Coordinates of C-alpha atoms in Angstrom, one line a residue:
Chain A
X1 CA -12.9 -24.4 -4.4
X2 CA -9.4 -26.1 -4.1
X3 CA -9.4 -28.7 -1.4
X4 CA -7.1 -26.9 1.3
X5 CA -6.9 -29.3 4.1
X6 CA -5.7 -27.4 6.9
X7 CA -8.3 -26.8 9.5
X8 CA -7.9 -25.9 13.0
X9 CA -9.1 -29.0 14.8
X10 CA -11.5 -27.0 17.1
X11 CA -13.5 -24.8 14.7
X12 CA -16.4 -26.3 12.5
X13 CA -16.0 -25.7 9.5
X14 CA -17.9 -23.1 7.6
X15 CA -20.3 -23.0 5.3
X16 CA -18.8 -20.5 2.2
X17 CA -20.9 -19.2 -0.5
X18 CA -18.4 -18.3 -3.5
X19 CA -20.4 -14.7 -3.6
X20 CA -18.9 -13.8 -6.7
X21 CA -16.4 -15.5 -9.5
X22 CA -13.3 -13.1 -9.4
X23 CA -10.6 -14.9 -11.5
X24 CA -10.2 -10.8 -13.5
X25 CA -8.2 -8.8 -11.9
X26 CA -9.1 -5.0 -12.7
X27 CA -8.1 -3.8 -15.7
X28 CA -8.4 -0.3 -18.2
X29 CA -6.9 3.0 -17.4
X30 CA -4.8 3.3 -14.2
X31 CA -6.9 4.7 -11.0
X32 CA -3.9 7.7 -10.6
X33 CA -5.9 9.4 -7.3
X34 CA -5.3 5.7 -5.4
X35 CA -1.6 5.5 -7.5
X36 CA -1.2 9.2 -5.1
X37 CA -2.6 8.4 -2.0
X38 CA -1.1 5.0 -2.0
X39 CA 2.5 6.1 -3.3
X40 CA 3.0 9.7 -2.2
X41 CA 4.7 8.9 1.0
X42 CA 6.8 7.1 -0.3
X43 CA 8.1 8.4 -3.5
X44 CA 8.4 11.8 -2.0
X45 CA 10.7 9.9 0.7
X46 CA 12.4 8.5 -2.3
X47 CA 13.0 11.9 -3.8
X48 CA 14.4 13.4 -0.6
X49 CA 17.1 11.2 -0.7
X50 CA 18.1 12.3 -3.8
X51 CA 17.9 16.2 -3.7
X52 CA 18.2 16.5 0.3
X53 CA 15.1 19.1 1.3
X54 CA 11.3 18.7 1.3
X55 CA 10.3 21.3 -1.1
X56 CA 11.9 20.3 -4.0
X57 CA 11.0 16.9 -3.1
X58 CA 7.5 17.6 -2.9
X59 CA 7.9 19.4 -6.3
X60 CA 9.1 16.6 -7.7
X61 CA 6.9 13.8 -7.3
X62 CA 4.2 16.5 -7.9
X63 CA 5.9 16.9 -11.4
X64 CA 6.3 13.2 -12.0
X65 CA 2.4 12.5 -11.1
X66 CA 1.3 15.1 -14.0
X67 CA 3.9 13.4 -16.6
X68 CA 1.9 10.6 -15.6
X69 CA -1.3 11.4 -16.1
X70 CA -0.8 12.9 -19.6
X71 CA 0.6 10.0 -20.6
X72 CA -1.5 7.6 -18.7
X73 CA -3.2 6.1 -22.0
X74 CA 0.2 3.9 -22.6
X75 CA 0.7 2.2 -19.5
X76 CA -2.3 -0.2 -17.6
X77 CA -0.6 -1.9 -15.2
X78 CA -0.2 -0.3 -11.8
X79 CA 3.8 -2.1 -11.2
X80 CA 5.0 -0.5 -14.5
X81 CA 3.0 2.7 -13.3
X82 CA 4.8 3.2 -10.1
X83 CA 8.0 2.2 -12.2
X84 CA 7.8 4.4 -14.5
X85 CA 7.2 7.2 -11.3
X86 CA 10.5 5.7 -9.8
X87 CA 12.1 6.9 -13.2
X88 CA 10.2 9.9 -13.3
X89 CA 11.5 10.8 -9.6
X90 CA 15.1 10.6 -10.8
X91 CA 15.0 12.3 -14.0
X92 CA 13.4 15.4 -12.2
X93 CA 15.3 15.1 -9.3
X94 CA 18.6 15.5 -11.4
X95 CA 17.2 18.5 -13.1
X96 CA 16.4 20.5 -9.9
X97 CA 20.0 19.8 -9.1
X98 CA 21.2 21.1 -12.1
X99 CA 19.5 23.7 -11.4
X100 CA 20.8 24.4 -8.6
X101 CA 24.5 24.4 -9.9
X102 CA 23.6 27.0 -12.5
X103 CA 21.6 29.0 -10.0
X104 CA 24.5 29.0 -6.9
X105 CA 27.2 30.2 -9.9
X106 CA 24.8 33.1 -10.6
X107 CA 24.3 33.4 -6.8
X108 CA 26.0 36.8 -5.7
X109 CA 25.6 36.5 -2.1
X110 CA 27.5 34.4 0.4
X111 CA 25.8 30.6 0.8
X112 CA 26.1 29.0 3.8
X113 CA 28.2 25.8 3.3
X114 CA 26.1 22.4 3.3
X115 CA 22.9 21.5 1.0
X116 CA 19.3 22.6 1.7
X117 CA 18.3 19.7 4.0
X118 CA 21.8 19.7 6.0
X119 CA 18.9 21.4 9.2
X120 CA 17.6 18.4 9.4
X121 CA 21.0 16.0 9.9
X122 CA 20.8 17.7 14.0
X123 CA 18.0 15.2 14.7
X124 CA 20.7 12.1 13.3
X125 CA 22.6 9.7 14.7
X126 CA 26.3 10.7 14.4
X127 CA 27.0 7.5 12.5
X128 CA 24.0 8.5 9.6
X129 CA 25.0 11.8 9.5
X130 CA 28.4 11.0 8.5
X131 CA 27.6 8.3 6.2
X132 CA 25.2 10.5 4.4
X133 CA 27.9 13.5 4.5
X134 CA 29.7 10.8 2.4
X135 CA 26.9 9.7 0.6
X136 CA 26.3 13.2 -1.0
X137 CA 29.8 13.7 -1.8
X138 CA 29.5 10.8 -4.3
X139 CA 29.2 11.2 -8.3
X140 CA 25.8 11.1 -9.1
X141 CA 25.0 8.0 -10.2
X142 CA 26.4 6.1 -7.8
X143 CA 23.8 8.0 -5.0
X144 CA 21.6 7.1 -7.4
X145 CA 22.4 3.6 -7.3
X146 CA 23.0 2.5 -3.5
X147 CA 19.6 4.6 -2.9
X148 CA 17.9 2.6 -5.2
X149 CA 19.9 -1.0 -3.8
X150 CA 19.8 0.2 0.1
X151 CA 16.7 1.8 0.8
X152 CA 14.3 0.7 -1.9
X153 CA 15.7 -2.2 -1.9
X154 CA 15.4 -3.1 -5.7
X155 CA 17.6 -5.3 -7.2
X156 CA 20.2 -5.0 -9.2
X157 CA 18.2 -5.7 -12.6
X158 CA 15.5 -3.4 -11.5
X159 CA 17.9 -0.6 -10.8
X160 CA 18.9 -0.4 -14.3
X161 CA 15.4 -0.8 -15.5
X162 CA 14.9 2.5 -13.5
X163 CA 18.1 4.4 -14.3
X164 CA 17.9 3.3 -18.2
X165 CA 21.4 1.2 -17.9
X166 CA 23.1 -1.5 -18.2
X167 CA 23.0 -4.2 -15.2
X168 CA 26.6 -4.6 -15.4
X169 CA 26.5 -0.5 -14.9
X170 CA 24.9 -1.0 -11.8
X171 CA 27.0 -3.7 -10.4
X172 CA 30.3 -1.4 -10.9
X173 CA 28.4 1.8 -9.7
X174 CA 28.0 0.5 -6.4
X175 CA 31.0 -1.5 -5.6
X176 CA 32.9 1.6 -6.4
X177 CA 30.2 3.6 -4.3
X178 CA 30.9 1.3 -1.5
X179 CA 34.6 1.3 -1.9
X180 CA 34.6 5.2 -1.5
X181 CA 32.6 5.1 1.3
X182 CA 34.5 2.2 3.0
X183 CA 37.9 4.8 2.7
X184 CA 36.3 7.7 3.9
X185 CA 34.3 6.5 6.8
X186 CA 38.1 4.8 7.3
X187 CA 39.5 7.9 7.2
X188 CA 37.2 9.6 9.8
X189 CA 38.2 6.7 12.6
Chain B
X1 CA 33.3 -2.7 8.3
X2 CA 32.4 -5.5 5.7
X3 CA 30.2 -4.5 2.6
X4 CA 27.2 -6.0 3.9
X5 CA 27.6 -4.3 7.3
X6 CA 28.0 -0.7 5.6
X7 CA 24.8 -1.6 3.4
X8 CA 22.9 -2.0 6.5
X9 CA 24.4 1.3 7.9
X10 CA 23.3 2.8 4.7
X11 CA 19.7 1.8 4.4
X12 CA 19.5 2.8 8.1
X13 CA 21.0 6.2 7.0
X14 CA 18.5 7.0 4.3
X15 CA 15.5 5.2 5.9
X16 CA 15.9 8.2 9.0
X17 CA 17.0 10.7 6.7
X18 CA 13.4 10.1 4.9
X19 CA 11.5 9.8 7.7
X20 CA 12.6 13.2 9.6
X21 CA 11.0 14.9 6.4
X22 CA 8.3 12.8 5.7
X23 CA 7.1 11.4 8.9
X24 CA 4.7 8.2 8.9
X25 CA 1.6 10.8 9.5
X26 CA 2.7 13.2 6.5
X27 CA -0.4 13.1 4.8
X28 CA -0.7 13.7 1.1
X29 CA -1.4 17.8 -0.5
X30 CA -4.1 18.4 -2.8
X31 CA -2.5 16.6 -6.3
X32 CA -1.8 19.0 -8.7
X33 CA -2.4 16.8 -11.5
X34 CA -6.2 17.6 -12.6
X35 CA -9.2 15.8 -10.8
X36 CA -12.4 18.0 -11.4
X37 CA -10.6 21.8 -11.4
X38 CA -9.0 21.5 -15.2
X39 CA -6.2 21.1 -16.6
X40 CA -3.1 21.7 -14.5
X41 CA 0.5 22.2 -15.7
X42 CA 3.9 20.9 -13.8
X43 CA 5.0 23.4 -12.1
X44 CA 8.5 24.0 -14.0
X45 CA 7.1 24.7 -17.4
X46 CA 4.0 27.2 -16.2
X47 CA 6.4 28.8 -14.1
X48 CA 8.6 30.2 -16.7
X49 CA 5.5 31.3 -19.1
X50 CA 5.3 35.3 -19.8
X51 CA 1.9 35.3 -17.7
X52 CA 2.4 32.6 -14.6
X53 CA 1.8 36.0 -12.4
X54 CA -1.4 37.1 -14.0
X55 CA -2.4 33.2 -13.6
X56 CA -0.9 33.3 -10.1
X57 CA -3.2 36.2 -9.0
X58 CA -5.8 34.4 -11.0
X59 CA -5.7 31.9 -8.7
X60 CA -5.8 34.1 -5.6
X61 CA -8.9 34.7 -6.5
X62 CA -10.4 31.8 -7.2
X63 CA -9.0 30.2 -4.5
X64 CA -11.5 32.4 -2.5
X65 CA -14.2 31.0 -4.2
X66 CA -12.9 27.4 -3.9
X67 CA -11.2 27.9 -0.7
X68 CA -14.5 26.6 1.2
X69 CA -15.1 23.4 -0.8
X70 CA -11.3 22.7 -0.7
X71 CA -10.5 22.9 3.1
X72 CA -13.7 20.6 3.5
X73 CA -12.9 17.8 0.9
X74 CA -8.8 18.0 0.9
X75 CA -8.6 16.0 -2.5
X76 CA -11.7 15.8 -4.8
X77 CA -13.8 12.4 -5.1
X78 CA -12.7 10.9 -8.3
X79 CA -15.3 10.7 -11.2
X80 CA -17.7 7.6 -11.4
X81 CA -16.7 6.7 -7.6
X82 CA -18.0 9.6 -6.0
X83 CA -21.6 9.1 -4.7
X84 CA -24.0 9.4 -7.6
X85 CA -26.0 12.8 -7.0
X86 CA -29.1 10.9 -8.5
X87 CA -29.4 8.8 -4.9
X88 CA -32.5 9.3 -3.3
X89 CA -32.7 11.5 -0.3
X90 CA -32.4 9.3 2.7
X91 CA -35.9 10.3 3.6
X92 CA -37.6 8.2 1.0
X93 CA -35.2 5.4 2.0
X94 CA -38.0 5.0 6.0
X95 CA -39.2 2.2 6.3
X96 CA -43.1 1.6 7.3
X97 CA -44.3 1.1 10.8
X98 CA -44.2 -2.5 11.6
X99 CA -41.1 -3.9 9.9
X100 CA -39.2 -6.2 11.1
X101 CA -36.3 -5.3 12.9
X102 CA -33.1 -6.4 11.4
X103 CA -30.3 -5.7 13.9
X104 CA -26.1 -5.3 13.0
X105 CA -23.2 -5.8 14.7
X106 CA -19.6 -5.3 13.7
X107 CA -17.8 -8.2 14.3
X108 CA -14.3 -6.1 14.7
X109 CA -13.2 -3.0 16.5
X110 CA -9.8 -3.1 16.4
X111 CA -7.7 -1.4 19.4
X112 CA -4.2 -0.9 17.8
X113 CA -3.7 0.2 14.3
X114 CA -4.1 -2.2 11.4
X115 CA -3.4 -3.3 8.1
X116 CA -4.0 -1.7 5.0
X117 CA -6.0 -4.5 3.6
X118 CA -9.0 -5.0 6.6
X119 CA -12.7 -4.3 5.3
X120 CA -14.8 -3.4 7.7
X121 CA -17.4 -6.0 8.8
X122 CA -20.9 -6.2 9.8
X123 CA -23.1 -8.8 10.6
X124 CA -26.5 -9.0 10.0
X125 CA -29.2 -10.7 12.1
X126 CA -31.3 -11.8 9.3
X127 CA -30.9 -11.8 5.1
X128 CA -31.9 -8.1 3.7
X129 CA -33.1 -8.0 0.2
X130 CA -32.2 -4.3 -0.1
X131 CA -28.6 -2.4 0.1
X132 CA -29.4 0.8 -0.9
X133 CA -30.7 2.8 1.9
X134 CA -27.5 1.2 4.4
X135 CA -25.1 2.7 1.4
X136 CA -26.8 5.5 1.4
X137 CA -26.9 6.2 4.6
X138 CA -22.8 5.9 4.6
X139 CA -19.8 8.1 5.2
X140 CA -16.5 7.2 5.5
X141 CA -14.2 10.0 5.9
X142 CA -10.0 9.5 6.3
X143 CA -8.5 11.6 8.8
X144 CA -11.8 14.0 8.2
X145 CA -11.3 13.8 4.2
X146 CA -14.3 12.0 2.5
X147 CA -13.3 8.4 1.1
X148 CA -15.5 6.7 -1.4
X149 CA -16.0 3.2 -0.3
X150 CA -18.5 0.6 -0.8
X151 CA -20.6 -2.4 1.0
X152 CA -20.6 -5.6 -0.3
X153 CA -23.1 -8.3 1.0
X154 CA -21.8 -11.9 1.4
X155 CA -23.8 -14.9 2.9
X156 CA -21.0 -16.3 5.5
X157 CA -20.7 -18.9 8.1
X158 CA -23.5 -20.1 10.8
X159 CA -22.6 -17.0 13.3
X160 CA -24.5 -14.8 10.7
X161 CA -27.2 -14.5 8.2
X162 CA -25.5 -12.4 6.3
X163 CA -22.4 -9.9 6.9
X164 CA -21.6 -7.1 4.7
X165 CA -17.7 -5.7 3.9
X166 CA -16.6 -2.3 3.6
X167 CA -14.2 -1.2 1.5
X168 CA -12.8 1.6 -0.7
X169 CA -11.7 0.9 -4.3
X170 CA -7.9 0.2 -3.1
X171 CA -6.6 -0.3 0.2
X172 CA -7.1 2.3 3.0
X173 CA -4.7 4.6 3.3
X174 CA -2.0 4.2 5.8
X175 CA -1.2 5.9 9.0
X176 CA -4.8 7.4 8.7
X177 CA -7.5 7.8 10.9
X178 CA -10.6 6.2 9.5
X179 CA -14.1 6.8 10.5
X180 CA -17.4 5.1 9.4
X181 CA -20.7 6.2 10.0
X182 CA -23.9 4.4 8.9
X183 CA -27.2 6.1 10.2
X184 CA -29.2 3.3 9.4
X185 CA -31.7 2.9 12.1
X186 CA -35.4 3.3 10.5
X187 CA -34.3 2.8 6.9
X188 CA -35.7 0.0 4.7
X189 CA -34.1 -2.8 4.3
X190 CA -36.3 -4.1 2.0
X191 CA -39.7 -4.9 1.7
X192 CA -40.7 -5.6 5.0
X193 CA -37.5 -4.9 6.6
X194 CA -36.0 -2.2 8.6
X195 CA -32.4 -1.6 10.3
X196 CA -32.5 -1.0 13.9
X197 CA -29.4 0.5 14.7
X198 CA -26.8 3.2 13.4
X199 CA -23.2 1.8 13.1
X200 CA -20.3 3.7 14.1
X201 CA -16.6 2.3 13.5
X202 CA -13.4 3.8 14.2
X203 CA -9.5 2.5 13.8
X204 CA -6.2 3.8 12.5
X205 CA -4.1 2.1 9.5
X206 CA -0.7 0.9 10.2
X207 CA 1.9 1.3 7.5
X208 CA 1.1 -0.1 4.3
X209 CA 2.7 -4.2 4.6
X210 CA 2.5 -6.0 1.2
X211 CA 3.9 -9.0 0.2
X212 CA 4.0 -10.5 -2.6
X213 CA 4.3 -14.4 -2.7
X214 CA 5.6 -15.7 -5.8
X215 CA 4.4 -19.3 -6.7
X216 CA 7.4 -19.7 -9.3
X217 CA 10.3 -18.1 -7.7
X218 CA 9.5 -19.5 -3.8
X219 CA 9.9 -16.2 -2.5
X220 CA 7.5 -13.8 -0.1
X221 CA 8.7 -10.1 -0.8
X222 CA 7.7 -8.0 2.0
X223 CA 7.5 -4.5 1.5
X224 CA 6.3 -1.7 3.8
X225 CA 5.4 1.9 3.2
X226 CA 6.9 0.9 -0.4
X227 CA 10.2 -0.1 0.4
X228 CA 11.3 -3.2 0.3
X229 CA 12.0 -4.8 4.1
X230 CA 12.3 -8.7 3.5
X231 CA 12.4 -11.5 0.8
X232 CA 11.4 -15.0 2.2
X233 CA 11.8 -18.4 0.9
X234 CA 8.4 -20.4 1.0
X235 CA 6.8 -24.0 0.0
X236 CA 3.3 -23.8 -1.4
X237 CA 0.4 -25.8 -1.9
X238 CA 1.9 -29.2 -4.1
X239 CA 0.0 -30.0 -7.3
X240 CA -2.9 -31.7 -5.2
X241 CA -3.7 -29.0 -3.3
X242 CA -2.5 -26.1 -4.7
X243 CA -2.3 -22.8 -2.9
X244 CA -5.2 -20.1 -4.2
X245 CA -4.2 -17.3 -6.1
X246 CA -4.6 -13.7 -5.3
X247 CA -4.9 -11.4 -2.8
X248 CA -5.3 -12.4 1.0
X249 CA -5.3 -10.3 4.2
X250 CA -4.2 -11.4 7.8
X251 CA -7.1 -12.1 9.5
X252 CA -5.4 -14.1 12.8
X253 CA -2.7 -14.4 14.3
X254 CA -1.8 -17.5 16.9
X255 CA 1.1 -19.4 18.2
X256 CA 1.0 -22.8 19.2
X257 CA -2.2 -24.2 17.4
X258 CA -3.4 -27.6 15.9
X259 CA -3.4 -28.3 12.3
X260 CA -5.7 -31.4 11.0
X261 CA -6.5 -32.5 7.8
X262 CA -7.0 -35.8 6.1
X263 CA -3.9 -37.0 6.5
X264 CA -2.7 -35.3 9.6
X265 CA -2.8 -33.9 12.6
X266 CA 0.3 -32.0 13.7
X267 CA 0.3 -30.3 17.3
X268 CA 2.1 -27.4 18.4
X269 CA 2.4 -25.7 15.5
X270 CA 4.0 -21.9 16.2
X271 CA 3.5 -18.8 14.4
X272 CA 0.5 -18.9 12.3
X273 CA -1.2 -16.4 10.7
X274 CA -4.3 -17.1 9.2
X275 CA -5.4 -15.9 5.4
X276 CA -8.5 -17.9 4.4
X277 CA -11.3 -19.5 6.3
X278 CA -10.7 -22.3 4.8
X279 CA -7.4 -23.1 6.4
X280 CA -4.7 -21.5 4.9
X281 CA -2.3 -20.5 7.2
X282 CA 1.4 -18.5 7.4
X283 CA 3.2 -21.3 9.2
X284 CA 6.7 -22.4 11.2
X285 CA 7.0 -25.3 8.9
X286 CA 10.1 -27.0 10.6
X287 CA 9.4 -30.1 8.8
X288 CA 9.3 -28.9 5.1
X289 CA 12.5 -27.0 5.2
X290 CA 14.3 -28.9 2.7
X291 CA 11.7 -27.7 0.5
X292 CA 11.4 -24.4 1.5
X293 CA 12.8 -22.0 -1.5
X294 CA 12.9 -24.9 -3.6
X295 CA 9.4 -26.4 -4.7
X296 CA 5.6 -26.7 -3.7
X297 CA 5.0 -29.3 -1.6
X298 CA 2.3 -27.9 1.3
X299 CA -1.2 -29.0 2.0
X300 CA -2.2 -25.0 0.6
X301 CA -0.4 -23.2 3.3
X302 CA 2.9 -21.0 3.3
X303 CA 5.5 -23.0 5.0
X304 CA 7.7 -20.9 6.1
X305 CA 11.0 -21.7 7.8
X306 CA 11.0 -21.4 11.6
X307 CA 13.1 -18.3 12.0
X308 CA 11.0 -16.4 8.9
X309 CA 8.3 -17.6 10.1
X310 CA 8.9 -16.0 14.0
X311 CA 10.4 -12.9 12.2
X312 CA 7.1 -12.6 9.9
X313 CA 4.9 -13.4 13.0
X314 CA 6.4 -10.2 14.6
X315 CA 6.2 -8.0 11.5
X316 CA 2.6 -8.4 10.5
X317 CA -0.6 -7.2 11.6
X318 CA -3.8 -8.9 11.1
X319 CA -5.1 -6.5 8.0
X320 CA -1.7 -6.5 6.4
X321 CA -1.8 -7.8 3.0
X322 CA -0.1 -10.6 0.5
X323 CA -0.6 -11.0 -2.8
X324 CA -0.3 -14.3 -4.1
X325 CA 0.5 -15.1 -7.5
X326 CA 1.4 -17.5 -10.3
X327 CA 0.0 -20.1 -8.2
X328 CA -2.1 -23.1 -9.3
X329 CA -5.5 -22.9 -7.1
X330 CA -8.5 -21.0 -8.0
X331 CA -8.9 -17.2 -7.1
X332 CA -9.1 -16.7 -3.7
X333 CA -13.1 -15.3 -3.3
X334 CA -14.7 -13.0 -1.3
X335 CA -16.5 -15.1 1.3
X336 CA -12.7 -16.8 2.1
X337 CA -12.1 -14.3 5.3
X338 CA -10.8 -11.2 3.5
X339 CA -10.8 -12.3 -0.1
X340 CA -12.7 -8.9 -0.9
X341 CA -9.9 -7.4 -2.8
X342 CA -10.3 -10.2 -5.7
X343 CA -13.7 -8.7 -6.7
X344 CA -13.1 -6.3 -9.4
X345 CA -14.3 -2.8 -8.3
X346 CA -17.4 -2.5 -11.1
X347 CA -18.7 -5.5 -9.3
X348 CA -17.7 -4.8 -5.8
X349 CA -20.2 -1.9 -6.1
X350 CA -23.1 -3.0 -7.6
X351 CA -23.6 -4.9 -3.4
X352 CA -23.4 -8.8 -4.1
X353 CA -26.0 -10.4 -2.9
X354 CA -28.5 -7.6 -2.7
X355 CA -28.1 -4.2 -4.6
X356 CA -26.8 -1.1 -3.5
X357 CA -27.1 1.2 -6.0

């Protein structure tokens, strides 16, 4: 043992028994039930804030579990796992809204106006619910990117890690993601 | 509104937009990727196959058949954790008449929800040579879903002959009920021995907290539920007395303690949270702040500045979990408070000190 000095000055000090030598970490195929339980939460979270209702959010993650798992056998370490479910997340979540552009210009009923999670913006704060309004109004990529900057809090070289782009991409993304937002939560004063 | 003002706004935004769909207690379907049923496909692909709806009435039916075994077990246990169905019956586990009693306590019940990273513990009133019958005799179940889990037996301070940690294979899951049940009492505990009581436990998780302290960069990232809540600068343990490496769990908190060591003995020291039994400590480090962020200079401790330190002591529970790497000590072991999470899962199971399967 290393000779940590700091010790309460009331307590004896105990007798340890190193019970086992440790210095592996565990390594081999990727334990993908724990990956679930222990990232579910939050990557369906994630996902929700990119295509705005619970069931294709659920779908999604779902979806990027499976890719996963078939293709488990090239990736060991947990942190590029739950990486490479972070890109997973986004790639899917961009095709269910494509999908949903294709399937509302085929659509021959009337659609209520607003997106399929707009029910839930009644239990928000006025504030969040217009900053979201504004936030879903942006290009793509740039929800994409203040998402990934303001809620998962990645940084900026992490972000284009997830997205597949160019730091400098990332940078630009969001200041003019910000700037948009800045004029039309202006506007709304 | 500056930049940094609307960033705040945003990350508020999202973080309650998330939440009113997901709430902290959502708890996790079935997954559909395969674990024991066969081979599953995503969704989008079966779905537009010529026969998804003969597969899809397929399933109605064997959903009756499974329907039973599913609503009991939620998710399936995962091959090679699950409970090997070669264990003895608990039956030929009884001890004989006139075995010495060999009582347990557990040294924790927690009242308010705790981190993700607490094993259970149990003290034993004497040394057992014999696991098997008290993992056996098991069941840990998370909000009424079984859990596989495992005891470990570690020979710890004077207060105990021998204490033995609970864990599952990673860390409990959060916001989740967790009940353990041992039904112990009359089983051998080897040759000789026999435990005299059952052991029931009980406690919720909190959210997931982990941080990870990064020996190179200086910095304690802090994330909860997966997302990323905090980035603190830190001094580690200097060259001399480097900081262990690893994962550590809270295991108590207190303001206004004592510190001694060789070459000190500082007073009044706010905001600690304790990680080892040997003494390393999350600590208001008022007089290290100039190296704070910048280089290693502790006695093995986490010097936090003051502010960080009272905002860290407010964020964590004991249980919650920090993983410390590219540092220069040792790996932090499983007899240092909650070092269990260092022993590789192939060993954790085979009981440490005694066997246990």
């Amino acid at each position: 043992m290393a000779t940590l000095t700091l010790v309460e000055a009331d307590e004896q000090s105990q007798r340890l028994v190193d019970a086992q030598p440790a210095s592996d970490r565990p390594v081999g195929r990727i334990d993908l039930p724990a990956l679930y339980d222990a990232h579910w939460r939050y990557l369906v979270r994630f996902a929700v804030l990119l295509v705005d209702d619970a069931t294709s959010a659920e779908d999604v993650v779902q979806d990027a579990f499976v890719a996963l798992h078939r293709n488990q056998t090239n990736l060991r370490d947990p942190d590029a796992a739950l990486g490479y479910l972070r890109t997973s997340v986004v790639n899917l979540s961009r095709s269910v809204i494509r999908r949903r552009v294709v399937a509302r210009k085929h659509l021959k009923v009337a659609e209520p106006e607003g997106t399929a999670g707009a029910d839930h913006d009644v239990l928000l704060r006025d504030e969040h619910r217009a900053v979201l309004a504004a936030v879903r109004a942006l290009p793509r990529h740039q929800r994409e990117v203040l998402t990934l900057r303001f809620w998962s809090g990645l940084s900026e070289k992490e972000i284009a890690q997830t997205l597949g782009i160019a730091p400098g991409s990332v940078k630009s993304a969001a200041s003019r993601g910000l700037a948009t937002l800045q004029r039309v939560l202006g506007e709304q004063r | 509104m500056n930049d940094d003002e609307l960033g705040r706004l945003l990350g508020d935004a999202f973080d309650q937009q998330a939440r009113t769909v997901v709430g902290d207690h959502a708890t996790p379907p079935p997954p559909r990727f395969a674990t024991g049923h066969g081979e599953l496909h995503p969704t989008n692909s079966w779905r537009r196959r010529w026969w998804a709806p003969v597969v899809a009435a397929a399933a109605v039916v064997a959903a009756v058949g499974i329907g039973a075994e599913l609503s009991g077990g939620g998710r399936q246990p995962v091959a090679g954790v699950a409970p090997s169905p070669t264990h003895s019956p608990l039956s030929a586990y009884q001890a004989p008449a006139g075995a010495a009693a060999v009582r347990t306590t557990v040294t924790l019940r927690p009242t308010s929800a705790v981190g993700v990273g607490l094993p259970v513990v149990v003290a034993l009133s004497r040394p057992i040579t014999d696991g098997r019958a008290w993992q056996a005799a098991t069941r840990v179940t998370v909000d009424g879903r079984p859990l596989p889990a495992a005891w470990y037996f570690e020979r710890t301070g004077p207060a105990a002959a021998m204490t033995a940690h609970l864990r599952p294979q990673s860390y409990w899951p959060a916001h989740a009920s967790i009940r353990v049940e041992v039904a112990a009492a009359g089983l051998s505990a080897g040759r000789g021995l026999a435990f005299a009581d059952d052991v029931q436990v009980a406690f919720r998780t909190a959210a997931a907290r982990v941080a990870v302290v990064d020996g190179d960069t200086h910095r304690l990232t802090l994330a909860e539920d997966g997302r990323r809540i905090g980035i603190f600068p830190v001094s580690l343990g200097a060259d001399r007395t480097p900081t262990t490496q690893g994962v550590k769990v809270v295991m108590a908190k207190a303001d206004h303690v004592c510190l001694t060591g060789p070459n000190y003995h500082v007073c009044n020291v706010r905001y600690t949270q304790r990680l080892t039994a040997a003494g390393e400590y999350l600590v208001s480090s008022p007089w290290s702040v100039w190296a704070i962020g910048q280089m290693n200079i502790s006695s093995g401790s986490t010097d936090l500045r003051p502010a960080d330190a009272q905002q860290l002591y407010r964020l964590l529970a004991v249980g919650d979990v920090l993983d410390y790497r590219n540092c220069q000590g040792p790996m932090t072991t499983a007899g240092q408070g909650y070092g269990d999470w260092n022993v590789p899962w192939a060993a954790w199971r085979t009981g440490g000190l005694v066997p246990t399967s």
